[in-house]
Coordinates of C-alpha atoms in Angstrom, one line a residue:
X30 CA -76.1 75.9 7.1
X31 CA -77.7 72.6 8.5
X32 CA -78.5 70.0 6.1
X33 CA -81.1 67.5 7.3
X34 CA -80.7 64.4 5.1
X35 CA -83.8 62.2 5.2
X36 CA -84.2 59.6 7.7
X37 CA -84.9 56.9 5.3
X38 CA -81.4 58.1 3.3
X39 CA -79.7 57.4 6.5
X40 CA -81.0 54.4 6.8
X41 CA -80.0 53.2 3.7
X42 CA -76.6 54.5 4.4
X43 CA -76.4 52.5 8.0
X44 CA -77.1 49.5 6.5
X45 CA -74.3 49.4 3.9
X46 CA -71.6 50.1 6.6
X47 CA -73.3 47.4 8.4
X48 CA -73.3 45.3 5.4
X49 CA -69.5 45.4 4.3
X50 CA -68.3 45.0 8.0
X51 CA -70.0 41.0 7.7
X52 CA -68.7 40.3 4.4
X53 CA -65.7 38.3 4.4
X54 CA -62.2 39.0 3.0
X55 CA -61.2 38.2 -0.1
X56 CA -59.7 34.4 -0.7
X57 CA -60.8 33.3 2.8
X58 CA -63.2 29.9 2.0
X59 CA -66.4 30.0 3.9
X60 CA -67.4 27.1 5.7
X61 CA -69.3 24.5 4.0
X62 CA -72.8 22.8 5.3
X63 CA -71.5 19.8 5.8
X64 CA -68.2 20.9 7.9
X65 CA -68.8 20.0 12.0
X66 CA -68.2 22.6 14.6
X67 CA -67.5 21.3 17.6
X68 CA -68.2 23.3 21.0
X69 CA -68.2 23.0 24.5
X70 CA -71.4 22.1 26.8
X71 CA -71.3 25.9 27.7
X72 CA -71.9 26.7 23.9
X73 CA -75.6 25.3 23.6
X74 CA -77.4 22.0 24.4
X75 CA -77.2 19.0 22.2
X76 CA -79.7 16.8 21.6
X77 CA -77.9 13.2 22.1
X78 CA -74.0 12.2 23.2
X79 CA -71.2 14.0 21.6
X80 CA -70.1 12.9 18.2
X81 CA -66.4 13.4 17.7
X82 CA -65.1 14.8 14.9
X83 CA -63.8 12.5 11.7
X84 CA -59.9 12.8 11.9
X85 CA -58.0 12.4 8.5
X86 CA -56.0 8.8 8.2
X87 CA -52.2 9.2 8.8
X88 CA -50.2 9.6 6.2
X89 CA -48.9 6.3 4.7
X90 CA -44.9 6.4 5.6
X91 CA -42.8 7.8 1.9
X92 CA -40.6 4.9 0.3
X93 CA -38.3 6.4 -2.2
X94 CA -38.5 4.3 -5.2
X95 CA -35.3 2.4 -6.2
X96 CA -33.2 5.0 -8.3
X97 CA -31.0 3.6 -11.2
X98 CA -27.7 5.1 -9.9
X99 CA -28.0 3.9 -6.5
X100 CA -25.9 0.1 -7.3
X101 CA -23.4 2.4 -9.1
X102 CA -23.2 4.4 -6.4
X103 CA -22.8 1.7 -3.7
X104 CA -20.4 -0.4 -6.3
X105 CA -18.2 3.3 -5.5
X106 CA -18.1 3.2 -2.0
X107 CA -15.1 2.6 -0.4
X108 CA -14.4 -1.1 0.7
X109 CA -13.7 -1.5 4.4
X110 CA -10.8 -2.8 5.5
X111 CA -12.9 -6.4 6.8
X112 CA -13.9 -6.5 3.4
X113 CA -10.8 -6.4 1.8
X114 CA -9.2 -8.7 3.9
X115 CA -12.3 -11.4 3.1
X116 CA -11.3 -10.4 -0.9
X117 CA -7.7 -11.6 -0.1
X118 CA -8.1 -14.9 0.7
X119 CA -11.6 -15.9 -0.8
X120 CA -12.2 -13.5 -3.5
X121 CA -14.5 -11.0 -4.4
X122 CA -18.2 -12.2 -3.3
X123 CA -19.6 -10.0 -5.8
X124 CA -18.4 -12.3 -8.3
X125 CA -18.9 -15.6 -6.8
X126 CA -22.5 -15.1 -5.2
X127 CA -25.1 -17.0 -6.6
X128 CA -22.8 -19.5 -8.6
X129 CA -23.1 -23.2 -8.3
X130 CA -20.4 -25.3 -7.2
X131 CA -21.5 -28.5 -9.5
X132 CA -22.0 -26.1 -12.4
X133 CA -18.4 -24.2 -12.5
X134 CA -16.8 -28.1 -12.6
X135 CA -15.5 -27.8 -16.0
X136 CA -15.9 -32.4 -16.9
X137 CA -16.5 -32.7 -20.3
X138 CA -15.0 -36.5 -19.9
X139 CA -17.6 -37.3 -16.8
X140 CA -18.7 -40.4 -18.3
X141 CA -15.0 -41.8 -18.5
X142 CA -14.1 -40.4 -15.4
X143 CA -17.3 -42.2 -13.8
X144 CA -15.8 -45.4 -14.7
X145 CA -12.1 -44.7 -13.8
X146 CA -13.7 -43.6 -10.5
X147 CA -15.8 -46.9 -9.7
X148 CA -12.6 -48.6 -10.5
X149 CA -10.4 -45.9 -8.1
X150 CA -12.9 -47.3 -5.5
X151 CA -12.6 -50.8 -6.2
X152 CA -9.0 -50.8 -5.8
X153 CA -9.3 -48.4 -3.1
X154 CA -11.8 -51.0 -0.9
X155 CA -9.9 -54.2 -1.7
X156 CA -6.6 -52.7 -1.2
X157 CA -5.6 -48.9 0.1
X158 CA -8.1 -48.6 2.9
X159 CA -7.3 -51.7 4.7
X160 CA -3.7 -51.4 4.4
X161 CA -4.5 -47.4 6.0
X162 CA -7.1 -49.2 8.4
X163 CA -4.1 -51.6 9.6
X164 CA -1.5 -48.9 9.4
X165 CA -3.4 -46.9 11.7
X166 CA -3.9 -49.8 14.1
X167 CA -0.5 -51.2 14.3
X168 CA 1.7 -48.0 14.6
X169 CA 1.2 -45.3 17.1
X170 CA 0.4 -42.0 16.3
X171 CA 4.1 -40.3 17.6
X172 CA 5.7 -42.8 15.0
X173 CA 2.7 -42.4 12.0
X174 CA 3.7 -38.5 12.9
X175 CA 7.1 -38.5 12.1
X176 CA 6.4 -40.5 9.0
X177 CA 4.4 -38.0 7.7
X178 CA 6.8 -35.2 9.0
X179 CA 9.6 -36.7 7.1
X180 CA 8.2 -37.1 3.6
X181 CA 6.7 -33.7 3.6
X182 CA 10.7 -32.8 4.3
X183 CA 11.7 -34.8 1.2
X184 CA 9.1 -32.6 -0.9
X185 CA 10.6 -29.6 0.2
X186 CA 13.3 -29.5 -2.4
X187 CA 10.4 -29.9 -5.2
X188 CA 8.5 -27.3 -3.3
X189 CA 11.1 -25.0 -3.4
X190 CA 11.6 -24.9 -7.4
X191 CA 8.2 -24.4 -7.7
X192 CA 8.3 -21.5 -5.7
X193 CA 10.7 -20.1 -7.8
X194 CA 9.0 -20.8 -10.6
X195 CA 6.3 -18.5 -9.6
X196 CA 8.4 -15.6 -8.9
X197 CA 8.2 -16.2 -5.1
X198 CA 11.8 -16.2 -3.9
X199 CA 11.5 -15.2 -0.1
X200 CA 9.0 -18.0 0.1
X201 CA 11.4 -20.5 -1.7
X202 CA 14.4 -19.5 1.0
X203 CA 12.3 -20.1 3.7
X204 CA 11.3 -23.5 2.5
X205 CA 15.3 -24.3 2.0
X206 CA 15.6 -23.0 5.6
X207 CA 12.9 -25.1 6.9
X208 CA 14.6 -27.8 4.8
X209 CA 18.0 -27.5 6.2
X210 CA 16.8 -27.2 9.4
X211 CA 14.4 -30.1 9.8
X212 CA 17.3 -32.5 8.2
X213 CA 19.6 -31.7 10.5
X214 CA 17.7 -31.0 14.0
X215 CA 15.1 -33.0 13.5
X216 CA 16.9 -36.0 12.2
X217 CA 16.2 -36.9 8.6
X218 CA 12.9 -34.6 8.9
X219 CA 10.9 -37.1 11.2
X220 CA 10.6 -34.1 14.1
X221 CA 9.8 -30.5 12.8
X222 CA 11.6 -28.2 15.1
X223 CA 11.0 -25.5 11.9
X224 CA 7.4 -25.2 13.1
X225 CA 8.1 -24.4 16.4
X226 CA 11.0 -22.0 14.7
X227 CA 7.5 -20.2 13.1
X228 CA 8.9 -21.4 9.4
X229 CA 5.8 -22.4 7.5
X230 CA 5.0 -25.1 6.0
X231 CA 4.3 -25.2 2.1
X232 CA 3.0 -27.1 -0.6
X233 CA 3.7 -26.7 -4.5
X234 CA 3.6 -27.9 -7.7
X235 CA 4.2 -28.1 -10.7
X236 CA 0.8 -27.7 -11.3
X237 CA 0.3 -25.1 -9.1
X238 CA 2.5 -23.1 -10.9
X239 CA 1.1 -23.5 -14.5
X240 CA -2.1 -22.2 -12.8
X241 CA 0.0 -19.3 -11.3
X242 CA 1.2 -19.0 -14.8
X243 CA -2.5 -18.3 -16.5
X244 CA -3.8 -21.9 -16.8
X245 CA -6.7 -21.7 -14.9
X246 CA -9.6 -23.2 -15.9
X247 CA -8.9 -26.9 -16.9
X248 CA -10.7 -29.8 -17.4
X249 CA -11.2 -32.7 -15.0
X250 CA -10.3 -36.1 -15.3
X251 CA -9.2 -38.9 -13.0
X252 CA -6.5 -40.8 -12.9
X253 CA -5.9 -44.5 -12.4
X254 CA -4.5 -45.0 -8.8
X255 CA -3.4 -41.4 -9.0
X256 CA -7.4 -39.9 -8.3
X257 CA -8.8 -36.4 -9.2
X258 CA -6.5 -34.1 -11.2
X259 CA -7.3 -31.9 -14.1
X260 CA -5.6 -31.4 -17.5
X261 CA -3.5 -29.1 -16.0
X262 CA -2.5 -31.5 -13.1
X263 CA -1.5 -34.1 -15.7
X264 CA 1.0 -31.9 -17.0
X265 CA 2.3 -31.2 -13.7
X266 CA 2.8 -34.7 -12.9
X267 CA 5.1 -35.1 -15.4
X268 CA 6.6 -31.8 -14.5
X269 CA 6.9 -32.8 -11.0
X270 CA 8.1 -36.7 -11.6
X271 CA 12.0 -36.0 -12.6
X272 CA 12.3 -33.9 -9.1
X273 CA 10.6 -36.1 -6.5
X274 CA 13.0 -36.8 -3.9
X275 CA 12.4 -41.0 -4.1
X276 CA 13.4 -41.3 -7.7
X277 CA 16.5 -40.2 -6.6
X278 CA 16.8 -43.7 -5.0
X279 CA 19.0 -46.1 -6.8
X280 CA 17.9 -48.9 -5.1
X281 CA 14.6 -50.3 -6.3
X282 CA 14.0 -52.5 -3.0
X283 CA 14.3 -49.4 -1.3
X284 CA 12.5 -47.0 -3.8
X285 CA 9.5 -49.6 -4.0
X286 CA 9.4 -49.5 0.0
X287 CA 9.4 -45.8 0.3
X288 CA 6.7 -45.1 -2.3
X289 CA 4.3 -48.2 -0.8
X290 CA 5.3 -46.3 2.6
X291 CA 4.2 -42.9 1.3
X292 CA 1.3 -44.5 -0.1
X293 CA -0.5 -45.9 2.5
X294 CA 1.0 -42.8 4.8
X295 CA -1.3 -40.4 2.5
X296 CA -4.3 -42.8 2.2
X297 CA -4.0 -42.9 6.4
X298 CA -4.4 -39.3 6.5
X299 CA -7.6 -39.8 4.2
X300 CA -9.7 -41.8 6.6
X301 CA -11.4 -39.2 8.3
X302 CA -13.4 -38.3 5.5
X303 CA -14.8 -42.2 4.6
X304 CA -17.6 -41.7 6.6
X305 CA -18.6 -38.6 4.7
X306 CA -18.2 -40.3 1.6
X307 CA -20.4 -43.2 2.6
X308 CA -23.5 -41.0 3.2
X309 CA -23.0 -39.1 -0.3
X310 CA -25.6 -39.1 -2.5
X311 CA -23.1 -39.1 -5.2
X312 CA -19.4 -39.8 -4.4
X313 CA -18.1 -38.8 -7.4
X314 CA -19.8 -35.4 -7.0
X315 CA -18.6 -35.1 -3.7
X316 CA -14.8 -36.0 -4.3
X317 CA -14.5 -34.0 -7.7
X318 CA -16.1 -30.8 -6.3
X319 CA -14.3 -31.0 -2.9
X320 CA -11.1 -31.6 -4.9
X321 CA -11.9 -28.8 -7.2
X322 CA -12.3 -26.2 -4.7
X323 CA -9.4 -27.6 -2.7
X324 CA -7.3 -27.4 -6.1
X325 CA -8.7 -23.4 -7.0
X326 CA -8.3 -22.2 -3.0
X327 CA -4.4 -23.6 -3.4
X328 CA -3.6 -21.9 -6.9
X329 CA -6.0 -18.6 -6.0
X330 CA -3.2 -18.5 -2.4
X331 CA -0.2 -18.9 -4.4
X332 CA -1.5 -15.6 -6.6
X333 CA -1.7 -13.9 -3.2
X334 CA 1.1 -14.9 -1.4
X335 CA 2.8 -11.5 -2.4
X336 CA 0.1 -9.7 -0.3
X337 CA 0.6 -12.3 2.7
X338 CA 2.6 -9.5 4.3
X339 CA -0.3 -6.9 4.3
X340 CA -2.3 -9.5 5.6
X341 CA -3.5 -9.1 9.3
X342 CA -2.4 -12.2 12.0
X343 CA -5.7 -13.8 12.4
X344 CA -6.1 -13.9 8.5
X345 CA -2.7 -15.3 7.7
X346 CA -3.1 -19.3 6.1
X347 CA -1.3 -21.8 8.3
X348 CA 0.6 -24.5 7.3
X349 CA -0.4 -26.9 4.9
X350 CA -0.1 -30.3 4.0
X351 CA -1.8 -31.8 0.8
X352 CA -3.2 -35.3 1.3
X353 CA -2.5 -36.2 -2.6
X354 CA -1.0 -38.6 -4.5
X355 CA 2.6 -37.3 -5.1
X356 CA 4.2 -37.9 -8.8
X357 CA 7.0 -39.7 -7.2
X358 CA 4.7 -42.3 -4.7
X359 CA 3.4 -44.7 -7.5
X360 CA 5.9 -47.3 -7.6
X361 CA 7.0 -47.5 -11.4
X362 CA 9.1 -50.3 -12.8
X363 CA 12.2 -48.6 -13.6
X364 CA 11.3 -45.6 -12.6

């Protein structure tokens, strides 16, 4: 049977179909008025020049923020092998950066030790530095050499106790070796045919070795004649004073004449740094904080010394001599 629906009904019906075909999806955002479309010069005419689109600004770069854990984590890492071969000879910088030299001088006594060091100076203007001045002039470098050469021979022996005294015995039979040597082939200890032999050359102490012991920090103070030490030093003088190879002499004319000998010999190898002192704005500053430091770097090697082995060559300390007043120099009456 036909069914003829009304045309107006139909039209109704064409319209909904048309109707839900142009609606859009569900969730998809219709564009806004004030959104641009951009086109092409094919796509319609335009009234004036091209505007181009606004672009977003780029993104500002991310910076994590600092996280609590990351020093503990970096304190973890391991330490390369440059780094632990700086931490051998000079410490760990982690625990020294930032400290002030003046500031870790431990001199409760600086006003007494002001005074004892403007009369140091005195004595050392009228009398020490011209005799070094004249020394210095007089004898030629070869001979000054050998002089030197052979009084750090005759503080081998001392040396070589205090080496022992530390628990460092291979050190303390290479010292005797150097010892034996240099007395024998290089006469008395005026040439050093040890050196050349690749036997260093070593300093010690008795107050070395109380620091090696556990004294380390000790006051300052300076001496009459004898300069910068500490409290610690003052000990060690007397500690040192029985051993020294020119009390041994029995002769005083002779004793006197090696210590004024050694004296002048030490003060001769001081001259270099005069100038230095001269332009200080404080020279007792400069010569108790360079002492200092000289005095720690020595006593901080002798606790390494059992490492020196593990050491690489280019890190490895050289020989030393120590430009200070030895216990046994200062002439003593009776002494």
């Amino acid at each position: 049977m036909n069914v003829r629906f009304p045309l107006p009904f139909a039209a109704l019906v064409l319209l909904g179909l048309v109707g839900c075909a142009s609606a859009p999806r569900p969730g998809t955002a219709m564009p806004s008025d004030a959104e641009v479309v951009t086109g092409t010069a094919a796509q319609g005419p335009s009234d004036g020049p091209a505007v181009p689109a606004p672009t977003d600004p780029a993104p500002a770069p991310v910076v994590d923020a600092p996280v609590e854990g990351d020093a503990t984590a970096t304190a973890d890492l391991p330490v390369s092998e440059a780094e632990d071969d700086y931490a051998a000879l000079y410490g760990d910088a982690s625990a020294t950066a930032g400290t002030d030299p003046a500031a870790a001088a431990y001199d409760p006594w600086e006003p007494m030790n002001r005074r004892i060091h403007a009369f140091n100076n005195v004595v050392d203007r009228g009398v020490a530095r011209p005799l070094a001045r004249a020394y210095v002039a007089v004898v030629p470098q070869p001979v000054r050499l050998g002089v030197t050469n052979f009084f750090d021979n005759l503080g081998s022996p001392l040396t070589m106790v205090n080496q022992l005294l530390q628990g460092r015995p291979r050190d303390a039979v290479q010292t005797l070796g150097r010892f034996v040597v240099n007395s024998t082939l290089g006469i008395g200890g005026v040439f050093d045919p040890a050196s050349d032999l690749k036997m260093k050359r070593r300093s010690e102490d008795f107050g070395q070795t109380l620091g090696t012991w556990g004294w380390r920090r000790s006051r300052y103070v300076e001496l009459p004649f004898f300069g910068p030490r500490t409290l610690r030093d003052v000990f060690g003088l007397a500690g040192d004073y029985p051993l020294s190879a020119t009390r041994q002499v029995d002769d005083d004319t002779v004793r006197y004449g090696l210590q004024g000998l050694q004296l002048v010999d030490t003060r001769a190898q001081l001259l270099s740094i005069d100038s230095l002192r001269e332009g200080a704005a404080d020279d007792y500053v400069l010569v108790r904080d360079a002492w200092l430091q000289r005095r720690n770097y020595q006593i901080q090697m002798d606790l390494r010394r059992t490492r020196d082995d593990e050491l690489p060559d280019y890190l490895r300390d050289e020989d030393e001599r120590d430009p200070m007043v030895p216990a046994g120099a200062m002439p003593i009456p009776g002494g």
